[in-house]
Coordinates of C-alpha atoms in Angstrom, one line a residue:
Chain A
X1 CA -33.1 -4.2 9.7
X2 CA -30.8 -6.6 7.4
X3 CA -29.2 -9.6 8.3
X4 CA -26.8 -11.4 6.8
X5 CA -26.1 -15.2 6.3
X6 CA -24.4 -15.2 10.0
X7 CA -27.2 -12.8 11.3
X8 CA -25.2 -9.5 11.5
X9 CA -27.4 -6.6 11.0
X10 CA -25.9 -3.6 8.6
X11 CA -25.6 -0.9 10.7
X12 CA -22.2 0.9 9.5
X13 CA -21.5 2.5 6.1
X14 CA -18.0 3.5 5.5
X15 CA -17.8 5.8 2.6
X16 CA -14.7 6.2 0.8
X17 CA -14.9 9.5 -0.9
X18 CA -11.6 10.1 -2.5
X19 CA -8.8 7.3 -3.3
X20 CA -6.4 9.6 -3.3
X21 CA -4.1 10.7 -0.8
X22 CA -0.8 12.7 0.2
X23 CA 1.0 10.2 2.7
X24 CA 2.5 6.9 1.3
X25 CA 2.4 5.5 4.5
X26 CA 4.2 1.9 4.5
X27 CA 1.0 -0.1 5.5
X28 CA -1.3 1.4 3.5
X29 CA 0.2 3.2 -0.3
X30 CA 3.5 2.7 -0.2
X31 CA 6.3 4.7 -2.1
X32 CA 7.7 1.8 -3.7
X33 CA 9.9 3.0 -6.5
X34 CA 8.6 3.2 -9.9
X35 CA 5.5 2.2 -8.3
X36 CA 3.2 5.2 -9.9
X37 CA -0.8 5.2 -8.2
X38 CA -3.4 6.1 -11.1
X39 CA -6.2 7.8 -9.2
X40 CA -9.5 7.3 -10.1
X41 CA -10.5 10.2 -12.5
X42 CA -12.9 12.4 -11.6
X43 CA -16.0 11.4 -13.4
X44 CA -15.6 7.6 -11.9
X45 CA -15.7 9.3 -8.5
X46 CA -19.7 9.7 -6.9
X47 CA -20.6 13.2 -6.9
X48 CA -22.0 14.4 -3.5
X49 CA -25.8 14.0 -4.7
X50 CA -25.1 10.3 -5.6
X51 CA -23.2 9.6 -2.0
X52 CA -26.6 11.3 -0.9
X53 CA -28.4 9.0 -2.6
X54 CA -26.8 5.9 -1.3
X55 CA -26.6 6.7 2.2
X56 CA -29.9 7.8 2.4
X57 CA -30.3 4.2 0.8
X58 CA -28.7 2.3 3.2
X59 CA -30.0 4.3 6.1
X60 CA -33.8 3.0 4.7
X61 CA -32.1 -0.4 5.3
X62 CA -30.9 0.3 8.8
X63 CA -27.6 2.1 8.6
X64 CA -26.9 4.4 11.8
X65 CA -23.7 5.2 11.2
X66 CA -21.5 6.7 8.6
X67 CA -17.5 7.3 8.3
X68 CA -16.4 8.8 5.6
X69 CA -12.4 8.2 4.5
X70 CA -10.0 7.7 1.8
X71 CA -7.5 8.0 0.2
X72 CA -7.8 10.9 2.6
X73 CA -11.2 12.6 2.9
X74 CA -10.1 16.0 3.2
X75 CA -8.4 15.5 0.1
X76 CA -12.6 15.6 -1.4
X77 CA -12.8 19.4 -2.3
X78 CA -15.7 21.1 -0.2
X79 CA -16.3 17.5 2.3
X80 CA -18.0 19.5 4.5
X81 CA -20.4 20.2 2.0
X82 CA -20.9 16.5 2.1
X83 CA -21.2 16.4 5.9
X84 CA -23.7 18.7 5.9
X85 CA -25.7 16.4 3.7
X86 CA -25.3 13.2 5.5
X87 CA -25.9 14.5 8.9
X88 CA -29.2 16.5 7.4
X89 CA -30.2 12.7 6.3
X90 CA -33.5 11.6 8.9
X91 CA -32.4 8.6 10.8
X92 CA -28.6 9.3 11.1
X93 CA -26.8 9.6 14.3
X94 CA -23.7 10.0 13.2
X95 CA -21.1 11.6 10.3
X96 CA -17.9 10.9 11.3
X97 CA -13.8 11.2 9.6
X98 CA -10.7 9.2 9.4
X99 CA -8.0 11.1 8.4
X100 CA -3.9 11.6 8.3
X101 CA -5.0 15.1 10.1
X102 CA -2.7 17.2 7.6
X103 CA -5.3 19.3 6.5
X104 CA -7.5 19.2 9.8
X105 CA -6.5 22.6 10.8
X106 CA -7.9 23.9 7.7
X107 CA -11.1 22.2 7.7
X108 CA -12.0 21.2 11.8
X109 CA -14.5 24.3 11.9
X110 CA -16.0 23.3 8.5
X111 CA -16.6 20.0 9.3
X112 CA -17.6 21.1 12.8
X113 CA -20.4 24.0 11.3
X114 CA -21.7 20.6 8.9
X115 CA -22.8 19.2 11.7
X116 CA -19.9 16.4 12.7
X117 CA -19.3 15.8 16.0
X118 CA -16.2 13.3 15.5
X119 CA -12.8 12.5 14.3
X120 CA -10.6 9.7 13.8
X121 CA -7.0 11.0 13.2
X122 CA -4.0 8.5 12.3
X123 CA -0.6 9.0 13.6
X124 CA 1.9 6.0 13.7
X125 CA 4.3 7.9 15.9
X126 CA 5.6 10.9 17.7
X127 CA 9.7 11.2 17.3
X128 CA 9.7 12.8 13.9
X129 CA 12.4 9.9 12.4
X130 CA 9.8 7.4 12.6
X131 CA 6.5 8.9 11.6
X132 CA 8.4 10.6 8.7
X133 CA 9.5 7.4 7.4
X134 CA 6.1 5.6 8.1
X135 CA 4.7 8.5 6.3
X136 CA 6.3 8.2 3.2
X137 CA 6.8 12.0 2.5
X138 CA 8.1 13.4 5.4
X139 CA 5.5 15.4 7.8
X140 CA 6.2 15.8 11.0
X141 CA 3.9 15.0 13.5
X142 CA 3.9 18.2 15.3
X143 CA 1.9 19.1 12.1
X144 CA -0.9 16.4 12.9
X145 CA -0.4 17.6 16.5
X146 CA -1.9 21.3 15.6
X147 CA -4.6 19.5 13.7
X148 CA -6.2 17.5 16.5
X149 CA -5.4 20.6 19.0
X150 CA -7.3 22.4 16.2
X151 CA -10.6 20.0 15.9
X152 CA -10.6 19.9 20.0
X153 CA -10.6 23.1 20.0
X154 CA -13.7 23.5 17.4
X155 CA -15.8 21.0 20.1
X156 CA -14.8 17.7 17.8
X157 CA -14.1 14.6 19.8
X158 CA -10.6 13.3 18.7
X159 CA -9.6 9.8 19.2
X160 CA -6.3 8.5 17.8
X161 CA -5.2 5.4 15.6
X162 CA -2.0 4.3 15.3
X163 CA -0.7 1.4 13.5
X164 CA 1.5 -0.8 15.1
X165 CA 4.5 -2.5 13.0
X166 CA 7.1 -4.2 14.7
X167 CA 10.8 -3.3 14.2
X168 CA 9.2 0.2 12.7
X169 CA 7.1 1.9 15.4
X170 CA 6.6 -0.3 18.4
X171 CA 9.5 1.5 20.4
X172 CA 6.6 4.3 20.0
X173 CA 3.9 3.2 21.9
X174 CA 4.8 3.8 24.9
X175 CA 5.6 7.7 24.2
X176 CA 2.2 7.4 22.3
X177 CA 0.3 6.1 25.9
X178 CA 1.7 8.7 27.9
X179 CA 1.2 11.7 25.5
X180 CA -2.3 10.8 24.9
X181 CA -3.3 9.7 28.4
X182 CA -1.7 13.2 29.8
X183 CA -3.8 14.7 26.7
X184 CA -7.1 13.1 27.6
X185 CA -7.4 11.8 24.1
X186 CA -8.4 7.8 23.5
X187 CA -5.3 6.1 21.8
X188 CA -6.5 3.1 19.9
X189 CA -3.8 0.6 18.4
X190 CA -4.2 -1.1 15.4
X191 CA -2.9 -4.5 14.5
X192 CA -0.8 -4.2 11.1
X193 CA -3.0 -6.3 9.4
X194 CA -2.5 -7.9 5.7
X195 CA -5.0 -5.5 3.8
X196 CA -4.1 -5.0 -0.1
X197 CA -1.3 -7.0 -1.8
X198 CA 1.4 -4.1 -1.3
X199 CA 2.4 -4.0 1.9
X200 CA 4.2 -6.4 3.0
X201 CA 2.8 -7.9 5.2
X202 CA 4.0 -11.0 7.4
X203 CA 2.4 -12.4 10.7
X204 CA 6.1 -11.5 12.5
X205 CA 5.3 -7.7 11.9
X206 CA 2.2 -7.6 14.1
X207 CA 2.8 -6.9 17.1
X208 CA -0.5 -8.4 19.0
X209 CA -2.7 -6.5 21.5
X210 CA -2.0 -8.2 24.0
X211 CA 1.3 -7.4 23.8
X212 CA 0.9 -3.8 23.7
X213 CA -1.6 -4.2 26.6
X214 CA 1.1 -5.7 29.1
X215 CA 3.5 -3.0 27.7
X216 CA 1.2 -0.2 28.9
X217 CA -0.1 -2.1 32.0
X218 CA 3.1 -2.4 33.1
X219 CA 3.3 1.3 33.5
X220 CA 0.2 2.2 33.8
X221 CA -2.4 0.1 35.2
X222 CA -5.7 -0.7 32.8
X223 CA -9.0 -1.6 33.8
X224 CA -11.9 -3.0 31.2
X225 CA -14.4 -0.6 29.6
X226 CA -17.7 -2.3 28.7
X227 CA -18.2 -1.9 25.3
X228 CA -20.9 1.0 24.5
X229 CA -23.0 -1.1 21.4
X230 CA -22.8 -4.5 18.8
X231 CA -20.1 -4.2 16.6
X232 CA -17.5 -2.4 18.6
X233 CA -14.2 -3.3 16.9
X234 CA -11.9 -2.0 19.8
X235 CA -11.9 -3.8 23.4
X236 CA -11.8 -0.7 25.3
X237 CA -9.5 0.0 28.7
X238 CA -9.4 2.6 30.9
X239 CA -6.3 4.1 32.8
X240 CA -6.9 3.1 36.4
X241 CA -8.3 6.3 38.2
X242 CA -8.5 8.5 35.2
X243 CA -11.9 8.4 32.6
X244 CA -9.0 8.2 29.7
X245 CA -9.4 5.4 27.5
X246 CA -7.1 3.5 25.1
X247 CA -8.2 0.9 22.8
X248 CA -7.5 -2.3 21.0
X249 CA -8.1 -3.2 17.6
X250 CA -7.0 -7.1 16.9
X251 CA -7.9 -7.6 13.8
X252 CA -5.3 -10.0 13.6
X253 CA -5.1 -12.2 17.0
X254 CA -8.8 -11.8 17.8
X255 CA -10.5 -11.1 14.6
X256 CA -14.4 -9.7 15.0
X257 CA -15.8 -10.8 12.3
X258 CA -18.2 -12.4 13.9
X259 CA -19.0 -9.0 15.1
X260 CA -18.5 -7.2 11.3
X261 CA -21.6 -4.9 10.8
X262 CA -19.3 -2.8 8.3
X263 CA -20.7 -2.2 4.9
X264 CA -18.0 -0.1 2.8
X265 CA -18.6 1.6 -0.1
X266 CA -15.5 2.8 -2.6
X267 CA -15.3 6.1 -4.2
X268 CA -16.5 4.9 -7.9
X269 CA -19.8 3.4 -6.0
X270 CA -18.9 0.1 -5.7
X271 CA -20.2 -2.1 -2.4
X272 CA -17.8 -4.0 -0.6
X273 CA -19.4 -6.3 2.2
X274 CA -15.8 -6.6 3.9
X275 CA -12.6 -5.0 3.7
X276 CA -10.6 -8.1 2.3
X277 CA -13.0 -8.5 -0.3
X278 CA -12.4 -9.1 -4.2
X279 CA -15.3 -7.9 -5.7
X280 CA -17.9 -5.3 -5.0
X281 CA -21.0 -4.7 -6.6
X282 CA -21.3 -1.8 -8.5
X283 CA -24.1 0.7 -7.2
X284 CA -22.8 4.0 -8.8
X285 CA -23.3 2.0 -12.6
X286 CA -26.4 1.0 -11.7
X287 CA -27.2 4.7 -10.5
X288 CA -25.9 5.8 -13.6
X289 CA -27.9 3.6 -15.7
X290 CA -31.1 4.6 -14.1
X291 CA -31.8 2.5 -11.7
X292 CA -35.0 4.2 -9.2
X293 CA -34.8 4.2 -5.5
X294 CA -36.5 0.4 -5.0
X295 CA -34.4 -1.5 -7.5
X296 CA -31.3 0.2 -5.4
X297 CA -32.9 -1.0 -2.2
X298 CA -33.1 -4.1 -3.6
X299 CA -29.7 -4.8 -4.7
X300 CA -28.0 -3.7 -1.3
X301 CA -30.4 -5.6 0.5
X302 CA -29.6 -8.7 -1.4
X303 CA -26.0 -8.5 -1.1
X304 CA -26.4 -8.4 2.7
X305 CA -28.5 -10.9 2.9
X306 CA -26.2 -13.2 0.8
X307 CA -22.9 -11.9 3.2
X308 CA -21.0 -14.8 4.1
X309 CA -17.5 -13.2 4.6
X310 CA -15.5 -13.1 7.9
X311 CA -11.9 -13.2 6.0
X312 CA -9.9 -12.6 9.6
X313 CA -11.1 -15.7 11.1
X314 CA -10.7 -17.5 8.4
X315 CA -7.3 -16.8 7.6
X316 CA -6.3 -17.6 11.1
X317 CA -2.6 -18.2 11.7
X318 CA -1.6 -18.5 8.4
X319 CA 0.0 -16.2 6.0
X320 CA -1.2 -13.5 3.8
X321 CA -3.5 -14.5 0.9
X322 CA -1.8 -14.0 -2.5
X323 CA -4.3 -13.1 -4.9
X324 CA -6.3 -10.5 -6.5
X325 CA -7.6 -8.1 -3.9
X326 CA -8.4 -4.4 -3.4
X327 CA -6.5 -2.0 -1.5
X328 CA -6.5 0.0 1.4
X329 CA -6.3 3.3 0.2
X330 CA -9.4 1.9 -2.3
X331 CA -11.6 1.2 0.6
X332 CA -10.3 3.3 3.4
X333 CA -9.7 0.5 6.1
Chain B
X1 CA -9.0 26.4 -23.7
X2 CA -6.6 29.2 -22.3
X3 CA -3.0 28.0 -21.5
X4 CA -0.5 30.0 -19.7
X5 CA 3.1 29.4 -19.5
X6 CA 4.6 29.9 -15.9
X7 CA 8.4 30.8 -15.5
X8 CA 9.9 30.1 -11.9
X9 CA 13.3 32.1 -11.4
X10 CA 12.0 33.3 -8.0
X11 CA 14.9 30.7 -6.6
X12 CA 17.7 32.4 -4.8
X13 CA 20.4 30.4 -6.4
X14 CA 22.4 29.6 -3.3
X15 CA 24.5 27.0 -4.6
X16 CA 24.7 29.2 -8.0
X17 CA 26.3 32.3 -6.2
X18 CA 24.4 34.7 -8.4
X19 CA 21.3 34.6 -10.1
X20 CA 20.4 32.0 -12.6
X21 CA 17.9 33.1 -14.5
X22 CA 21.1 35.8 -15.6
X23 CA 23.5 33.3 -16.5
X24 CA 24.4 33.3 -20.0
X25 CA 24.4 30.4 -22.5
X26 CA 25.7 31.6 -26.0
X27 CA 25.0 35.2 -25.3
X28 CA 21.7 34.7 -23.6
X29 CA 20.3 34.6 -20.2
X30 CA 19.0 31.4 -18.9
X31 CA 15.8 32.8 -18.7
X32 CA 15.4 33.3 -21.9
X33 CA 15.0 30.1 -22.9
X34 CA 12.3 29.1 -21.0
X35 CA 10.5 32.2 -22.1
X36 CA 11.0 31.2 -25.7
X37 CA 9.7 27.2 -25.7
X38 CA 6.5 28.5 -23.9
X39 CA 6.2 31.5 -26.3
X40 CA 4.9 30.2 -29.1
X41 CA 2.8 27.4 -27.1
X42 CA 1.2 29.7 -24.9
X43 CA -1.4 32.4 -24.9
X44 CA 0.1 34.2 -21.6
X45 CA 3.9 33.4 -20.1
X46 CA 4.5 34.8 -16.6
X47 CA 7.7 34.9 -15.0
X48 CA 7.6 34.8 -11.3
X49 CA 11.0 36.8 -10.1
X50 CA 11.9 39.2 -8.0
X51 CA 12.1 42.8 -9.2
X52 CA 15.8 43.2 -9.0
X53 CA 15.4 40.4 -11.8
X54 CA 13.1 42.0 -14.1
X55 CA 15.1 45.4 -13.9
X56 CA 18.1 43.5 -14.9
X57 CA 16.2 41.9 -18.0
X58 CA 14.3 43.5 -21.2
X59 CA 11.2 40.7 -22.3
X60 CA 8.3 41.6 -24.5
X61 CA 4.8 40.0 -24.5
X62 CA 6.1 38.7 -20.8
X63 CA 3.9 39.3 -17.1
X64 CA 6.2 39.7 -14.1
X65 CA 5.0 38.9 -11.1
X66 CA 6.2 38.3 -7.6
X67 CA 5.3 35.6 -5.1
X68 CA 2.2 36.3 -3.2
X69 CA 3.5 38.0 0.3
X70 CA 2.2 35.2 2.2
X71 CA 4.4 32.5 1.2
X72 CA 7.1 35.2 -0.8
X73 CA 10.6 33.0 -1.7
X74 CA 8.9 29.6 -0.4
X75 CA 9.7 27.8 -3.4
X76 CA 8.1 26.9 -6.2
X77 CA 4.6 25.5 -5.5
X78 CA 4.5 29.1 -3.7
X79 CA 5.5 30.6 -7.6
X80 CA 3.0 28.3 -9.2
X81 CA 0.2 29.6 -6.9
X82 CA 1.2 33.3 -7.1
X83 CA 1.1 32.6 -11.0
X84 CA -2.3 30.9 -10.8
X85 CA -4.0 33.5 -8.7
X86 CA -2.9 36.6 -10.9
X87 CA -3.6 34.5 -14.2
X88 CA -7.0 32.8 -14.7
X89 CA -6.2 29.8 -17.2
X90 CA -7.1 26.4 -17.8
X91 CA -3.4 24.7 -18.1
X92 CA -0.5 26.0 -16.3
X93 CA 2.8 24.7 -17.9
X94 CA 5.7 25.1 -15.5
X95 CA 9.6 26.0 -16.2
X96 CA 12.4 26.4 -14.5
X97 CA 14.5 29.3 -15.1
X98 CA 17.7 27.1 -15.3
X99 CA 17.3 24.7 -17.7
X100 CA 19.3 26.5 -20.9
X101 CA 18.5 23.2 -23.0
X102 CA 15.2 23.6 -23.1
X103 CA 13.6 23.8 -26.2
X104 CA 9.9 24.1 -27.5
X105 CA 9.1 20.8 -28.5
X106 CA 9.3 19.6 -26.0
X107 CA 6.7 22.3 -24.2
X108 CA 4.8 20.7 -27.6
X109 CA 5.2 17.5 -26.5
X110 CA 3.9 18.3 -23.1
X111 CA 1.3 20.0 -24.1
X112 CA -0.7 17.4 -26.6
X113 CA -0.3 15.3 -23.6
X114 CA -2.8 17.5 -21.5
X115 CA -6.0 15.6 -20.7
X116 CA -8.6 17.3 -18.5
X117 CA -9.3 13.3 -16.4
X118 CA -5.5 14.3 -15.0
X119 CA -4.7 17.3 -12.4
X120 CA -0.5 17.2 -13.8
X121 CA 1.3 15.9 -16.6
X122 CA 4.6 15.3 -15.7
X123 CA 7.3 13.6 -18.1
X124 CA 9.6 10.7 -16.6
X125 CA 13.2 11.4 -17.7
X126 CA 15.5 8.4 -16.7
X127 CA 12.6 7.2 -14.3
X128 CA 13.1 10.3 -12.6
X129 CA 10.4 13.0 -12.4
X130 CA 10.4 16.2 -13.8
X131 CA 8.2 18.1 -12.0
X132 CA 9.0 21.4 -12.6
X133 CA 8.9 20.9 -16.4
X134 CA 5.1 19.5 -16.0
X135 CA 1.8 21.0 -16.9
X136 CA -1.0 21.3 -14.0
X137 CA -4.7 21.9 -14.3
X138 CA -6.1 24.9 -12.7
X139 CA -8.1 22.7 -10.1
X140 CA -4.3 22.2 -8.1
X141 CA -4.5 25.8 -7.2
X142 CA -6.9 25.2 -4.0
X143 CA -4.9 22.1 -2.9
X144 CA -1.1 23.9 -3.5
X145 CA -3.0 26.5 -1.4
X146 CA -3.8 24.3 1.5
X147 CA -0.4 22.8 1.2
X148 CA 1.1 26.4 1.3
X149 CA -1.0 27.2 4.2
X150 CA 0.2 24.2 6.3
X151 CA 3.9 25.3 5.5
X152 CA 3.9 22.8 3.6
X153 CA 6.1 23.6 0.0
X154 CA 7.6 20.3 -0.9
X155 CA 6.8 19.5 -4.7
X156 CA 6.7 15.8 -3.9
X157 CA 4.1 16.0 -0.9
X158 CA 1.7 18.3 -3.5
X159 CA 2.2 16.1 -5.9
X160 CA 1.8 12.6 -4.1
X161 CA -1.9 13.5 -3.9
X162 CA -2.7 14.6 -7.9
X163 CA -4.0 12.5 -10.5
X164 CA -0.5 12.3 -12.0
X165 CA -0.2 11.3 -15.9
X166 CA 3.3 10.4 -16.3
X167 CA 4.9 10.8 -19.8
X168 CA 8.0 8.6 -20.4
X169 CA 10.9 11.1 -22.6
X170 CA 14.1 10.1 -23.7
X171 CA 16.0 13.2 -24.4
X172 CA 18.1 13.8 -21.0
X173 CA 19.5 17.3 -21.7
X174 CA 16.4 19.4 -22.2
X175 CA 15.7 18.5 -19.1
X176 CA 19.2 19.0 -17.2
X177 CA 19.3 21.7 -14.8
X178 CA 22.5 24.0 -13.9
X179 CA 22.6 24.6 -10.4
X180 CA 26.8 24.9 -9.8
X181 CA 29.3 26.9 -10.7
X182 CA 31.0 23.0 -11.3
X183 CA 27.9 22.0 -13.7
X184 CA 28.2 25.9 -15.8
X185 CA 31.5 25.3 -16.6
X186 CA 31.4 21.6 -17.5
X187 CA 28.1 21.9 -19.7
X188 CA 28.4 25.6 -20.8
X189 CA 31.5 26.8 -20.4

């Protein structure tokens, strides 16, 4: 195992595999006008064999888990070709997928044949006028509905994300908490948090955890969920007399860095020890330029080791950073 | 590297009252001149129409085809598809079947602009996109055909997720679509 300057052990890999996507959702890409994304082009993108590569990498170094996302994943032609590789990879207990859920129908089998036994769907609302405008191109979310009935009904364990803005989608969760209790499917909200330099963002558009717990405890009671391992982002409740969970992510008002065993690697290659991060060290080059198994081992293990980042507590109460940094839809939250 | 022109006039030209791709413009049906700027540019054009078009309409060197049944008269990523999957080819370019002003260099233009790192060129006219006057790779087919499957056949929500290369143009009218009666008589007469 790794440790890094604070003694966090690198257990996580998040692989981005595609940065692009077909939402323009307001927190993450938005539609601003004129505003025109230039995808990565296709040879700057890892191939499957070099995502191999890494991960096999970095579970040599004590990775145990591995989430693939975006862009949007299922955007990567043949990903469960991919899946199949990672979850063949000795060592690994576990491929999983965040994704917008527009193509799940099409793929849950796939990626449920490759081996994956877990997905991570987004969906910001449920009354069509809000989720189409959080959305940016106007999908319904009866359409992401069919998806996650279509993965539960391959065997895949669904749990739901939703972003929470204030003034956009906040007179959602409620409607959210009840669909997804009565559906048995863990609801997890998201601070909106200041990722990127597009979206936004201002500390009076979070709307905090705590305030979104007393809006469902109010209706329906919540009791604590120990947390299953180390690193658990979400503080995890339970609906009193039910096993259905919901979850918190504060990323904001109780940032886990101190917690943070996240490494994230963008779809050109690059390492990123943490998601408000400037730079990232360039693997896929290296890989490119011939660099053999050890020398690879090497480099990510240094980078750990030399981790000092833990951006959320840092920033604290005060506004959003203004320079240089890499995007959401680059690293894939 | 094999280049085939697609024509869309599968449209039902609702607003138009009768068929577009008939309409005249000095003598000539719209469709015509969509046919003729891909022409020379082209190896293969296809129009993509329904048959009570093509009886209605003498062409040489031109492919009809229909829609796929699946998705028939679902607009035009639906035409685009039905094109790719009958016609293997490297470079689609796309038309509409109501753009009278169209004219073959600007297909030219298009085409030099074609670069294999991109999945669409589409030209910028008055910061607006022109996505049905655009070129797409062959590689869009399997994505326009996961869109279609979702029932999903909005342009913009297919396009939102392709390497786009955007070509800034500054001639308007090659561009400008007739869709009403209103816009026929004021442009055409």
């Amino acid at each position: 195992m790794v440790y890094d300057v604070y003694g966090r052990p690198l257990l996580d890999l998040r692989m981005s595999v595609t940065d692009r996507c077909n939402f323009r959702c307001t927190y993450c890409m938005p539609d601003i006008e004129g505003k025109q994304y230039c995808f990565m082009k296709r040879e700057q993108l890892m191939t499957f064999e070099e995502m191999e590569r890494l991960a096999r990498l970095f579970v040599q170094l004590g990775v145990r888990k591995i989430r693939l996302t975006g862009g949007e994943p299922l955007l990567r032609k043949n990903i469960d070709v991919l899946v199949a590789m990672l979850t063949n990879i000795e060592g690994v207990q576990d491929v999983a997928l965040t994704t917008n859920g527009f193509f799940l129908k099409k793929y849950a089998k796939k990626l449920k044949d490759a081996g994956m036994k877990r997905v991570n769907v987004s969906l910001d609302a449920l009354d069509d006028r809000i989720f189409m405008k959080m959305n940016g191109v106007g999908v319904c979310s009866t359409h992401i509905l069919e998806g996650i009935d279509t993965a539960l009904a391959e065997g895949l364990t669904v749990k739901v994300n939703m972003v929470v803005k204030k003034g956009l989608n906040d007179s959602e969760i409620l409607p959210m908490a009840y669909f997804f209790k009565k559906k048995g499917i863990t609801l997890r909200f998201i601070e909106f948090m200041d990722v990127g330099s597009l979206n936004g963002w201002k500390l009076d558009d979070v709307v905090t955890s705590k305030q979104i717990y007393d809006m469902i405890s109010e209706h329906m009671p919540l009791e604590p969920v120990a947390p299953a391992h180390v690193g658990e982002v979400a503080k995890r409740y339970r609906y009193v007399g039910t096993d259905v969970e919901v979850g918190f992510i504060s990323s904001v008002s109780a940032a886990f860095c101190s917690g943070c065993t996240r490494s994230r690697l963008s779809a050109d290659g690059k390492l990123y020890t943490c998601l408000f991060a400037i730079n990232g060290t360039d693997l896929l080059s290296m890989m490119r330029a011939g660099a053999n198994d050890e020398q690879l081992l090497t480099c990510i293990e240094h980078v750990w080791r030399k981790r000092a980042d833990r951006y959320s507590e840092e920033r604290g109460e005060q506004t959003a950073w203004n320079g240089k940094r890499i995007e959401m839809s680059y690293i894939g939250g | 590297m094999k280049t085939i022109g697609i024509v869309l006039a599968g449209g039902q030209s609702k607003r138009f009252g009768e068929p577009k791709a008939l309409a005249l413009r000095r003598g000539k049906p719209f469709l015509f001149y969509s046919v003729e700027a891909l022409r020379p540019i082209v190896d293969q054009v296809v129009v993509v129409a329904q048959p009570h078009i093509q009886k209605q309409i003498q062409l040489k060197d031109v492919q009809w085809i229909e829609d796929v049944s699946q998705h028939k008269g679902k607009g035009p990523l639906a035409g685009i598809y039905s094109a790719m999957k009958h016609h293997g080819a490297t470079w689609y370019i796309v038309l509409p079947c109501d753009i009278p002003f169209i004219h073959e260099t600007i297909v030219t233009a298009l085409k030099q602009q074609a670069d294999d790192a991109f999945d669409a060129i589409v030209p910028y006219v008055n910061r607006r996109p022109q996505p049905l006057v655009a070129i797409y790779h062959h590689r869009v087919k399997s994505l326009i055909y996961d869109c279609l499957q979702q029932g999903e056949y909005r342009m913009y929500t297919f396009l939102s997720s392709c390497r786009v290369k955007h070509i800034e143009m500054k001639e308007e009218q090659p561009f400008m679509n007739i869709n009403t009666k209103e816009q026929y008589y004021k442009w055409i007469g």
